[in-house]
CSV table of C-alpha atoms in Angstrom, one decimal:
chain,number,residue,atom,x,y,z
A,1,UNK,CA,8.1,21.0,-20.4
A,2,UNK,CA,5.0,23.1,-20.9
A,3,UNK,CA,2.9,24.9,-23.5
A,4,UNK,CA,5.0,28.1,-23.0
A,5,UNK,CA,8.5,28.5,-21.4
A,6,UNK,CA,10.2,30.7,-18.8
A,7,UNK,CA,12.1,33.7,-20.0
A,8,UNK,CA,15.9,33.5,-20.1
A,9,UNK,CA,18.1,36.3,-19.0
A,10,UNK,CA,19.9,37.9,-22.0
A,11,UNK,CA,17.5,36.3,-24.4
A,12,UNK,CA,14.1,37.6,-23.5
A,13,UNK,CA,13.1,41.1,-22.7
A,14,UNK,CA,10.4,40.0,-20.3
A,15,UNK,CA,13.1,39.1,-17.7
A,16,UNK,CA,15.6,41.8,-18.4
A,17,UNK,CA,15.2,43.2,-14.9
A,18,UNK,CA,15.0,39.9,-13.1
A,19,UNK,CA,17.9,37.2,-12.9
A,20,UNK,CA,16.3,35.1,-10.2
A,21,UNK,CA,15.6,32.1,-12.5
A,22,UNK,CA,18.8,30.9,-14.2
A,23,UNK,CA,18.2,28.4,-17.1
A,24,UNK,CA,20.7,26.1,-18.9
A,25,UNK,CA,18.9,26.4,-22.2
A,26,UNK,CA,15.4,27.1,-23.7
A,27,UNK,CA,13.8,25.4,-26.7
A,28,UNK,CA,10.7,25.5,-28.8
A,29,UNK,CA,9.8,21.8,-29.2
A,30,UNK,CA,13.0,20.1,-30.5
A,31,UNK,CA,14.7,23.2,-31.8
A,32,UNK,CA,16.1,26.4,-30.3
A,33,UNK,CA,13.6,28.9,-28.8
A,34,UNK,CA,13.0,32.2,-30.6
A,35,UNK,CA,13.9,35.3,-28.6
A,36,UNK,CA,10.9,36.9,-26.9
A,37,UNK,CA,8.6,34.2,-28.2
A,38,UNK,CA,6.5,31.8,-26.2
A,39,UNK,CA,7.5,33.3,-22.8
A,40,UNK,CA,4.9,32.5,-20.3
A,41,UNK,CA,4.4,33.6,-16.6
A,42,UNK,CA,3.0,30.2,-15.6
A,43,UNK,CA,6.2,28.5,-16.9
A,44,UNK,CA,8.4,31.0,-15.1
A,45,UNK,CA,6.5,30.4,-11.9
A,46,UNK,CA,7.0,26.6,-12.3
A,47,UNK,CA,10.7,27.1,-13.0
A,48,UNK,CA,11.0,29.3,-9.9
A,49,UNK,CA,9.8,26.4,-7.8
A,50,UNK,CA,12.8,24.4,-9.0
A,51,UNK,CA,15.7,26.7,-9.5
A,52,UNK,CA,15.0,30.3,-8.2
A,53,UNK,CA,18.1,31.9,-6.8
A,54,UNK,CA,16.2,34.7,-5.1
A,55,UNK,CA,17.3,35.1,-1.6
A,56,UNK,CA,13.8,35.6,-0.3
A,57,UNK,CA,12.1,33.0,-2.4
A,58,UNK,CA,14.7,30.3,-3.3
A,59,UNK,CA,13.8,27.3,-5.3
A,60,UNK,CA,14.0,23.7,-4.0
A,61,UNK,CA,17.2,23.0,-6.0
A,62,UNK,CA,18.8,26.4,-6.9
A,63,UNK,CA,22.0,24.7,-8.2
A,64,UNK,CA,20.3,22.4,-10.6
A,65,UNK,CA,20.5,22.7,-14.4
A,66,UNK,CA,17.0,23.5,-15.9
A,67,UNK,CA,16.4,22.9,-19.6
A,68,UNK,CA,13.0,24.1,-20.7
A,69,UNK,CA,10.9,23.3,-23.9
A,70,UNK,CA,7.8,25.1,-25.0
A,71,UNK,CA,5.4,22.9,-27.0
A,72,UNK,CA,3.8,25.9,-28.5
A,73,UNK,CA,0.2,26.8,-29.3
A,74,UNK,CA,-2.1,23.8,-28.9
A,75,UNK,CA,-4.1,24.8,-32.0
A,76,UNK,CA,-1.9,22.8,-34.4
A,77,UNK,CA,0.2,20.9,-31.9
A,78,UNK,CA,-0.6,17.5,-30.4
A,79,UNK,CA,0.8,14.6,-28.6
A,80,UNK,CA,3.4,13.7,-31.3
A,81,UNK,CA,5.0,17.2,-30.8
A,82,UNK,CA,4.8,16.9,-27.0
A,83,UNK,CA,6.6,13.6,-27.2
A,84,UNK,CA,9.3,15.1,-29.5
A,85,UNK,CA,9.7,18.0,-27.0
A,86,UNK,CA,10.2,15.4,-24.0
A,87,UNK,CA,12.6,13.4,-26.0
A,88,UNK,CA,14.6,16.6,-26.9
A,89,UNK,CA,14.8,17.6,-23.1
A,90,UNK,CA,15.8,13.9,-22.2
A,91,UNK,CA,18.8,14.2,-24.6
A,92,UNK,CA,20.2,17.4,-23.1
A,93,UNK,CA,23.2,17.5,-20.8
A,94,UNK,CA,25.0,14.8,-22.9
A,95,UNK,CA,21.9,12.5,-22.4
A,96,UNK,CA,22.1,12.8,-18.7
A,97,UNK,CA,18.9,14.5,-17.5
A,98,UNK,CA,17.6,12.9,-14.3
A,99,UNK,CA,14.0,14.3,-14.1
A,100,UNK,CA,11.4,16.0,-16.4
A,101,UNK,CA,8.6,18.0,-15.1
A,102,UNK,CA,5.1,18.1,-16.8
A,103,UNK,CA,3.0,21.0,-15.5
A,104,UNK,CA,0.5,20.5,-18.4
A,105,UNK,CA,-1.4,17.8,-20.0
A,106,UNK,CA,-3.8,16.9,-22.7
A,107,UNK,CA,-7.6,16.8,-22.4
A,108,UNK,CA,-9.2,13.5,-23.6
A,109,UNK,CA,-11.4,15.4,-26.1
A,110,UNK,CA,-8.2,16.2,-28.0
A,111,UNK,CA,-7.1,12.7,-28.2
A,112,UNK,CA,-7.5,11.3,-31.8
A,113,UNK,CA,-8.6,7.8,-30.7
A,114,UNK,CA,-12.3,7.1,-31.0
A,115,UNK,CA,-14.0,6.9,-27.6
A,116,UNK,CA,-10.7,7.7,-25.9
A,117,UNK,CA,-10.4,6.6,-22.3
A,118,UNK,CA,-7.5,6.7,-19.7
A,119,UNK,CA,-6.2,3.2,-20.5
A,120,UNK,CA,-2.6,4.0,-20.7
A,121,UNK,CA,-2.6,4.0,-24.6
A,122,UNK,CA,-2.7,7.7,-25.5
A,123,UNK,CA,0.5,8.5,-27.5
A,124,UNK,CA,1.8,10.9,-25.0
A,125,UNK,CA,1.2,8.4,-22.1
A,126,UNK,CA,3.1,5.6,-24.0
A,127,UNK,CA,5.9,8.1,-24.8
A,128,UNK,CA,6.3,9.0,-21.1
A,129,UNK,CA,6.6,5.3,-20.2
A,130,UNK,CA,8.9,4.6,-23.1
A,131,UNK,CA,11.1,7.5,-22.3
A,132,UNK,CA,11.2,6.9,-18.6
A,133,UNK,CA,12.9,3.6,-19.3
A,134,UNK,CA,15.0,4.3,-22.4
A,135,UNK,CA,16.4,7.6,-21.2
A,136,UNK,CA,16.3,6.6,-17.5
A,137,UNK,CA,14.5,9.8,-16.4
A,138,UNK,CA,11.9,10.4,-13.6
A,139,UNK,CA,8.8,12.0,-15.1
A,140,UNK,CA,6.9,14.2,-12.5
A,141,UNK,CA,3.4,14.6,-13.9
A,142,UNK,CA,1.0,17.3,-12.7
A,143,UNK,CA,-2.1,15.4,-11.5
A,144,UNK,CA,-5.5,15.9,-13.0
A,145,UNK,CA,-7.5,18.7,-11.4
A,146,UNK,CA,-11.0,20.1,-11.8
A,147,UNK,CA,-13.6,18.6,-14.1
A,148,UNK,CA,-12.3,17.9,-17.6
A,149,UNK,CA,-8.8,18.8,-16.6
A,150,UNK,CA,-5.6,17.4,-18.1
A,151,UNK,CA,-5.9,13.7,-17.7
A,152,UNK,CA,-3.3,12.7,-20.3
A,153,UNK,CA,-0.6,11.5,-19.4
A,154,UNK,CA,-1.8,10.8,-15.8
A,155,UNK,CA,-2.6,7.3,-16.9
A,156,UNK,CA,1.1,6.5,-17.1
A,157,UNK,CA,2.7,3.6,-15.3
A,158,UNK,CA,6.4,4.7,-15.0
A,159,UNK,CA,6.2,8.4,-14.0
A,160,UNK,CA,5.1,9.8,-10.7
A,161,UNK,CA,1.7,11.6,-10.6
A,162,UNK,CA,1.6,14.5,-8.2
A,163,UNK,CA,-1.6,15.9,-6.4
A,164,UNK,CA,-1.4,19.1,-4.3
A,165,UNK,CA,-1.8,20.0,-0.7
A,166,UNK,CA,-3.0,23.1,1.0
A,167,UNK,CA,-2.0,24.6,4.4
A,168,UNK,CA,-3.8,24.3,7.7
A,169,UNK,CA,-2.2,26.3,10.5
A,170,UNK,CA,0.8,26.8,8.4
A,171,UNK,CA,1.4,23.1,7.5
A,172,UNK,CA,0.8,21.6,4.2
A,173,UNK,CA,-1.3,18.7,5.4
A,174,UNK,CA,-4.6,18.5,3.5
A,175,UNK,CA,-5.3,17.3,0.0
A,176,UNK,CA,-6.6,20.4,-1.7
A,177,UNK,CA,-10.3,20.4,-2.6
A,178,UNK,CA,-9.7,21.1,-6.4
A,179,UNK,CA,-7.7,17.8,-6.8
A,180,UNK,CA,-10.0,15.2,-8.4
A,181,UNK,CA,-11.2,12.6,-5.9
A,182,UNK,CA,-11.0,9.0,-6.5
A,183,UNK,CA,-13.5,6.9,-8.4
A,184,UNK,CA,-14.8,5.3,-5.3
A,185,UNK,CA,-15.7,8.7,-3.8
A,186,UNK,CA,-19.1,9.1,-5.4
A,187,UNK,CA,-18.1,9.8,-8.8
A,188,UNK,CA,-20.6,8.9,-11.5
A,189,UNK,CA,-19.8,6.1,-13.9
A,190,UNK,CA,-19.8,8.6,-16.9
A,191,UNK,CA,-16.5,10.1,-15.5
A,192,UNK,CA,-14.8,6.7,-15.1
A,193,UNK,CA,-12.3,6.3,-17.8
A,194,UNK,CA,-12.6,10.0,-18.7
A,195,UNK,CA,-11.2,11.5,-15.6
A,196,UNK,CA,-9.8,8.3,-13.9
A,197,UNK,CA,-7.9,5.3,-15.0
A,198,UNK,CA,-9.9,2.4,-16.2
A,199,UNK,CA,-9.5,-1.0,-14.2
A,200,UNK,CA,-9.2,0.8,-10.8
A,201,UNK,CA,-5.5,1.6,-11.1
A,202,UNK,CA,-4.8,4.6,-9.0
A,203,UNK,CA,-3.7,7.9,-10.6
A,204,UNK,CA,-2.1,9.7,-7.7
A,205,UNK,CA,1.4,8.7,-6.5
A,206,UNK,CA,2.3,11.4,-4.0
A,207,UNK,CA,1.1,14.8,-2.6
A,208,UNK,CA,3.2,18.0,-2.7
A,209,UNK,CA,2.6,21.6,-1.7
A,210,UNK,CA,0.6,23.5,-4.3
A,211,UNK,CA,-1.8,26.0,-2.7
A,212,UNK,CA,-1.0,29.7,-2.3
A,213,UNK,CA,2.7,29.3,-3.2
A,214,UNK,CA,4.7,32.6,-3.3
A,215,UNK,CA,6.7,32.9,-6.5
A,216,UNK,CA,8.2,35.6,-8.6
A,217,UNK,CA,6.7,36.7,-11.9
A,218,UNK,CA,9.1,37.4,-14.9
A,219,UNK,CA,8.9,41.2,-14.0
A,220,UNK,CA,10.1,40.4,-10.5
A,221,UNK,CA,6.8,41.0,-8.8
A,222,UNK,CA,5.4,38.5,-6.3
A,223,UNK,CA,2.6,36.2,-7.3
A,224,UNK,CA,0.5,33.6,-5.4
A,225,UNK,CA,-0.3,30.6,-7.3
A,226,UNK,CA,-2.3,27.4,-6.8
A,227,UNK,CA,-2.5,24.0,-8.6
A,228,UNK,CA,-0.9,20.6,-9.4
A,229,UNK,CA,1.3,22.7,-11.8
A,230,UNK,CA,3.2,23.9,-8.8
A,231,UNK,CA,3.2,20.6,-6.8
A,232,UNK,CA,4.9,18.5,-9.6
A,233,UNK,CA,8.1,20.8,-9.7
A,234,UNK,CA,8.5,20.3,-6.0
A,235,UNK,CA,9.0,16.6,-6.8
A,236,UNK,CA,11.2,17.3,-9.8
A,237,UNK,CA,13.6,19.4,-7.9
A,238,UNK,CA,13.7,17.0,-5.0
A,239,UNK,CA,15.1,14.5,-7.5
A,240,UNK,CA,17.7,17.1,-8.4
A,241,UNK,CA,18.8,17.5,-4.8
A,242,UNK,CA,18.9,13.7,-4.3
A,243,UNK,CA,21.0,13.3,-7.5
A,244,UNK,CA,23.3,16.0,-6.4
A,245,UNK,CA,23.9,14.1,-3.2
A,246,UNK,CA,24.1,10.7,-5.0
A,247,UNK,CA,26.8,12.0,-7.4
A,248,UNK,CA,28.9,13.3,-4.5
A,249,UNK,CA,28.7,9.8,-3.0
A,250,UNK,CA,29.8,8.3,-6.2
A,251,UNK,CA,32.6,10.7,-6.7
A,252,UNK,CA,34.0,10.0,-3.2
A,253,UNK,CA,33.5,6.2,-3.7
A,254,UNK,CA,31.3,5.8,-0.7
A,255,UNK,CA,30.5,2.1,0.3
A,256,UNK,CA,27.1,0.7,-0.4
A,257,UNK,CA,26.7,3.1,-3.3
A,258,UNK,CA,26.6,2.5,-7.0
A,259,UNK,CA,25.5,4.1,-10.3
A,260,UNK,CA,22.1,2.4,-9.6
A,261,UNK,CA,21.4,5.5,-7.5
A,262,UNK,CA,20.7,7.3,-10.7
A,263,UNK,CA,18.0,4.9,-11.9
A,264,UNK,CA,14.5,6.3,-12.4
A,265,UNK,CA,12.9,3.3,-10.5
A,266,UNK,CA,15.1,3.9,-7.5
A,267,UNK,CA,14.1,7.5,-7.3
A,268,UNK,CA,10.5,6.6,-7.5
A,269,UNK,CA,10.8,3.9,-4.7
A,270,UNK,CA,12.7,6.3,-2.5
A,271,UNK,CA,10.3,9.2,-2.9
A,272,UNK,CA,7.2,7.2,-2.5
A,273,UNK,CA,8.5,5.2,0.5
A,274,UNK,CA,9.7,8.3,2.4
A,275,UNK,CA,6.3,10.1,2.0
A,276,UNK,CA,4.5,11.2,5.1
A,277,UNK,CA,1.2,9.7,6.3
A,278,UNK,CA,0.7,9.8,10.0
A,279,UNK,CA,2.5,12.0,12.5
A,280,UNK,CA,4.8,10.1,14.9
A,281,UNK,CA,4.0,10.5,18.5
A,282,UNK,CA,7.7,10.8,19.5
A,283,UNK,CA,8.4,7.1,20.2
A,284,UNK,CA,9.6,6.5,16.5
A,285,UNK,CA,7.1,3.8,15.9
A,286,UNK,CA,5.6,5.7,13.0
A,287,UNK,CA,9.1,6.2,11.4
A,288,UNK,CA,9.5,9.8,12.7
A,289,UNK,CA,6.9,11.3,10.4
A,290,UNK,CA,6.2,15.0,11.0
A,291,UNK,CA,2.7,15.4,9.8
A,292,UNK,CA,-0.7,13.7,9.4
A,293,UNK,CA,-2.0,14.1,5.9
A,294,UNK,CA,-5.7,14.1,5.4
A,295,UNK,CA,-7.9,13.8,2.2
A,296,UNK,CA,-10.8,16.0,1.0
A,297,UNK,CA,-13.2,14.1,3.4
A,298,UNK,CA,-10.7,14.8,6.4
A,299,UNK,CA,-9.8,11.1,6.5
A,300,UNK,CA,-6.3,10.0,7.1
A,301,UNK,CA,-4.3,7.2,5.3
A,302,UNK,CA,-5.3,4.6,8.0
A,303,UNK,CA,-9.0,5.1,7.1
A,304,UNK,CA,-8.5,4.3,3.5
A,305,UNK,CA,-8.9,1.2,1.4
A,306,UNK,CA,-5.1,1.4,0.6
A,307,UNK,CA,-4.4,0.6,4.2
A,308,UNK,CA,-7.0,-2.1,4.6
A,309,UNK,CA,-6.7,-4.0,1.2
A,310,UNK,CA,-3.4,-5.5,0.1
A,311,UNK,CA,-4.5,-5.4,-3.4
A,312,UNK,CA,-4.6,-1.6,-3.3
A,313,UNK,CA,-1.1,-0.1,-2.9
A,314,UNK,CA,-2.0,3.6,-3.4
A,315,UNK,CA,-4.5,5.9,-1.7
A,316,UNK,CA,-6.8,7.3,-4.4
A,317,UNK,CA,-6.3,11.0,-3.3
A,318,UNK,CA,-2.8,10.8,-1.6
A,319,UNK,CA,-0.8,8.0,-3.2
A,320,UNK,CA,1.7,7.0,-0.5
A,321,UNK,CA,1.4,10.4,1.3
A,322,UNK,CA,3.1,13.8,1.4
A,323,UNK,CA,6.4,14.6,-0.2
A,324,UNK,CA,9.2,15.4,2.4
A,325,UNK,CA,12.6,16.1,0.8
A,326,UNK,CA,14.6,15.6,3.9
A,327,UNK,CA,13.0,12.2,4.6
A,328,UNK,CA,13.7,11.3,1.0
A,329,UNK,CA,17.3,12.2,1.7
A,330,UNK,CA,17.3,10.0,4.8
A,331,UNK,CA,15.9,7.1,2.9
A,332,UNK,CA,18.3,7.5,0.0
A,333,UNK,CA,21.5,8.2,2.1
A,334,UNK,CA,21.0,4.9,3.9
A,335,UNK,CA,22.6,3.4,0.8
A,336,UNK,CA,22.1,0.3,-1.5
A,337,UNK,CA,22.0,-3.1,0.1
A,338,UNK,CA,22.1,-6.5,-1.6
A,339,UNK,CA,20.0,-9.5,-0.6
A,340,UNK,CA,23.1,-11.7,-0.4
A,341,UNK,CA,23.6,-10.7,3.2
A,342,UNK,CA,21.3,-9.4,6.0
A,343,UNK,CA,20.3,-5.7,5.4
A,344,UNK,CA,19.9,-2.8,7.8
A,345,UNK,CA,16.6,-1.3,8.9
A,346,UNK,CA,16.5,1.3,6.3
A,347,UNK,CA,17.9,1.2,2.7
A,348,UNK,CA,17.3,0.5,-1.0
A,349,UNK,CA,18.3,-1.7,-3.8
A,350,UNK,CA,18.1,-2.2,-7.6
A,351,UNK,CA,18.2,-5.6,-9.2
A,352,UNK,CA,16.1,-8.1,-11.1
A,353,UNK,CA,14.0,-11.2,-10.5
A,354,UNK,CA,13.1,-14.1,-12.7
A,355,UNK,CA,9.6,-15.4,-13.5
A,356,UNK,CA,8.3,-17.8,-10.7
A,357,UNK,CA,11.3,-16.8,-8.4
A,358,UNK,CA,11.5,-14.4,-5.4
A,359,UNK,CA,14.2,-12.4,-3.8
A,360,UNK,CA,14.5,-12.2,0.0
A,361,UNK,CA,16.0,-9.4,2.0
A,362,UNK,CA,16.6,-10.6,5.6
A,363,UNK,CA,16.6,-7.7,8.1
A,364,UNK,CA,19.7,-7.7,10.4
A,365,UNK,CA,17.8,-6.9,13.5
A,366,UNK,CA,14.4,-7.9,15.0
A,367,UNK,CA,11.5,-5.5,14.5
A,368,UNK,CA,9.5,-4.0,17.4
A,369,UNK,CA,6.0,-5.0,17.8
A,370,UNK,CA,3.5,-2.3,16.7
A,371,UNK,CA,6.2,-0.3,14.9
A,372,UNK,CA,5.3,0.6,11.3
A,373,UNK,CA,7.1,-0.7,8.3
A,374,UNK,CA,7.2,1.1,5.0
A,375,UNK,CA,8.3,-0.8,1.9
A,376,UNK,CA,7.9,0.3,-1.8
A,377,UNK,CA,8.6,-1.8,-5.0
A,378,UNK,CA,8.7,0.0,-8.3
A,379,UNK,CA,9.1,-1.4,-11.8
A,380,UNK,CA,8.4,-0.4,-15.4
A,381,UNK,CA,5.6,-1.2,-17.8
A,382,UNK,CA,7.5,-2.2,-21.0
A,383,UNK,CA,6.7,0.2,-23.9
A,384,UNK,CA,8.8,0.0,-27.1
A,385,UNK,CA,9.1,2.4,-30.0
A,386,UNK,CA,7.9,1.2,-33.5
A,387,UNK,CA,10.9,2.8,-35.0
A,388,UNK,CA,10.0,2.7,-38.7
A,389,UNK,CA,13.2,4.6,-40.0
A,390,UNK,CA,15.4,2.8,-37.5
A,391,UNK,CA,17.1,6.0,-36.2
A,392,UNK,CA,16.6,5.0,-32.5
A,393,UNK,CA,14.4,8.0,-31.8
A,394,UNK,CA,10.8,8.9,-31.9
A,395,UNK,CA,9.7,10.9,-35.0
A,396,UNK,CA,6.2,12.4,-35.8
A,397,UNK,CA,4.2,9.6,-37.5
A,398,UNK,CA,5.8,6.8,-35.4
A,399,UNK,CA,4.0,5.1,-32.6
A,400,UNK,CA,4.6,2.7,-29.6
A,401,UNK,CA,3.9,-0.9,-28.7
A,402,UNK,CA,2.6,-1.6,-25.3
A,403,UNK,CA,4.1,-4.9,-24.1
A,404,UNK,CA,2.1,-4.7,-20.8
A,405,UNK,CA,3.1,-4.9,-17.2
A,406,UNK,CA,4.7,-8.0,-15.5
A,407,UNK,CA,3.1,-8.6,-12.1
A,408,UNK,CA,5.4,-8.4,-9.0
A,409,UNK,CA,4.2,-8.8,-5.4
A,410,UNK,CA,5.8,-7.6,-2.2
A,411,UNK,CA,5.6,-9.3,1.3
A,412,UNK,CA,6.9,-8.8,4.8
A,413,UNK,CA,7.4,-12.3,6.2
A,414,UNK,CA,8.7,-13.9,9.3
A,415,UNK,CA,12.3,-14.7,8.8
A,416,UNK,CA,12.0,-18.5,9.5
A,417,UNK,CA,9.3,-19.0,7.0
A,418,UNK,CA,9.6,-20.4,3.4
A,419,UNK,CA,5.9,-21.0,2.9
A,420,UNK,CA,4.2,-17.8,1.6
A,421,UNK,CA,0.7,-19.1,2.9
A,422,UNK,CA,1.8,-18.9,6.5
A,423,UNK,CA,4.1,-16.3,8.2
A,424,UNK,CA,3.1,-13.3,6.1
A,425,UNK,CA,2.9,-10.2,8.3
A,426,UNK,CA,1.9,-7.7,5.4
A,427,UNK,CA,1.6,-7.8,1.8
A,428,UNK,CA,1.0,-5.7,-1.3
A,429,UNK,CA,-0.3,-7.7,-4.2
A,430,UNK,CA,-2.0,-5.4,-6.7
A,431,UNK,CA,-2.7,-7.0,-10.1
A,432,UNK,CA,-2.7,-3.7,-12.0
A,433,UNK,CA,-0.2,-1.2,-10.6
A,434,UNK,CA,3.5,-0.8,-11.4
A,435,UNK,CA,4.2,-0.2,-7.7
A,436,UNK,CA,3.6,-2.2,-4.5
A,437,UNK,CA,3.5,-0.3,-1.3
A,438,UNK,CA,3.3,-1.7,2.3
A,439,UNK,CA,2.6,0.5,5.3
A,440,UNK,CA,1.6,-1.7,8.3
A,441,UNK,CA,2.3,-2.3,12.0
A,442,UNK,CA,4.5,-5.3,12.9
A,443,UNK,CA,2.2,-7.9,14.4
A,444,UNK,CA,4.8,-9.4,16.8
A,445,UNK,CA,8.4,-8.7,18.0
A,446,UNK,CA,10.7,-10.8,15.9
A,447,UNK,CA,13.0,-11.4,12.8
A,448,UNK,CA,11.6,-10.6,9.5
A,449,UNK,CA,12.5,-10.5,5.8
A,450,UNK,CA,11.2,-8.6,2.8
A,451,UNK,CA,10.2,-10.8,-0.3
A,452,UNK,CA,9.9,-9.6,-3.9
A,453,UNK,CA,8.1,-12.2,-5.9
A,454,UNK,CA,7.7,-12.3,-9.7
A,455,UNK,CA,4.0,-13.5,-10.0
A,456,UNK,CA,3.0,-13.4,-13.6
A,457,UNK,CA,4.9,-12.8,-16.8
A,458,UNK,CA,3.3,-10.6,-19.6
A,459,UNK,CA,6.5,-9.5,-21.4
A,460,UNK,CA,10.1,-10.5,-20.5
A,461,UNK,CA,11.0,-13.4,-18.2
A,462,UNK,CA,13.4,-11.2,-16.2
A,463,UNK,CA,12.0,-8.0,-14.5
A,464,UNK,CA,14.3,-5.2,-13.1
A,465,UNK,CA,12.9,-3.5,-10.0
A,466,UNK,CA,13.8,-1.0,-7.3
A,467,UNK,CA,13.0,-1.5,-3.7
A,468,UNK,CA,13.1,0.9,-0.7
A,469,UNK,CA,12.4,0.0,2.9
A,470,UNK,CA,12.2,1.8,6.3
A,471,UNK,CA,11.7,-0.2,9.5
A,472,UNK,CA,12.2,0.3,13.3
A,473,UNK,CA,14.7,-2.3,14.5
A,474,UNK,CA,14.6,-3.2,18.2
């Protein structure tokens, strides 16, 4: 979804000499696209990241089905039309679209609310969080970039916001300078709430390649592009690859596999948990990671407040680290494991927890001292549609109700402990985020369990969640 759209072969003259990007369908908002109208090189480049079939410059998921909607000129269009377009894309493929890419956003000065800030209550932000849950789709949102930028809907809770990296010595391992830094990096108060989420909630979930990316233009000529616009589709297409794999597992009735593999929270937990932070030295203690990612100040994840403070799950500039599609596949392919029996050292699950209760996942094998553990918990903010005409879809003129975010916490505890005050090895206990993330060294050799706790109720008394974990068993 963008302001414009990629050209479609056989429909638009702009791509008559170039079949590299194959599209399932193109739209103008929630209707069919007009031939030769709204075709945009930027949108074509973004589509190329995902589904290009060019031999020299293949996309991440060349076999995926891509539906594209152009919102149209921003002069007379706003967030209601953008929400309509997103809903229209989500309903394609028989209502089975697994991920939606936003390589655009809305500036706050166009938001109709008086004194608008990034508090999660812009119409488009509420729409993204509502649609994530109702249509069960991963929203990959291009992170805010440059002053003034495109902050709406980067204040969403249920999507994945993507910042972009640049290469050093051929490896994408540095947060690019034109990403906005976090509030705590010397940004003046006047930008807080304008460029960054209020209440200290982090706006970046993950980092993906986005600097000097080689892509084809509609005319078939090579173009070098830079920006979060081109990082987000790396994530969207990675979801497509994982879903192709997951559907194959379902078709062949593999054990430890269920339709939960399609859930948006599971994808979020898997992608965030498998992201790379610190290069492994070869002993496997850092989970086999292949790169060390550094921020704009050349600091790594271990130097950040997210590593030191259990109340901060995400690094302001890096989220949980750098996207690695193969690691995401390793995390996902380990399968779904239920807490009713001990679980292996790597896996994922989807279930629910009741208020005041906790769910424990006992790890089968003891963990090695000083080995790192990565665990990610993901759940949704509850946003409901005020559906005035009762047609079960969003229409221009309707709005949303924010029923807030229940508070879940995440712990790694010694296996023989029931008291949460003692025996906690690591924790992630943010009061404001819809994700908890642990990345910590195991303090002592021994048996451990992962605990998901429902701490505070703000909407329903039962909260669905997804969990992904990666450990080093002895």
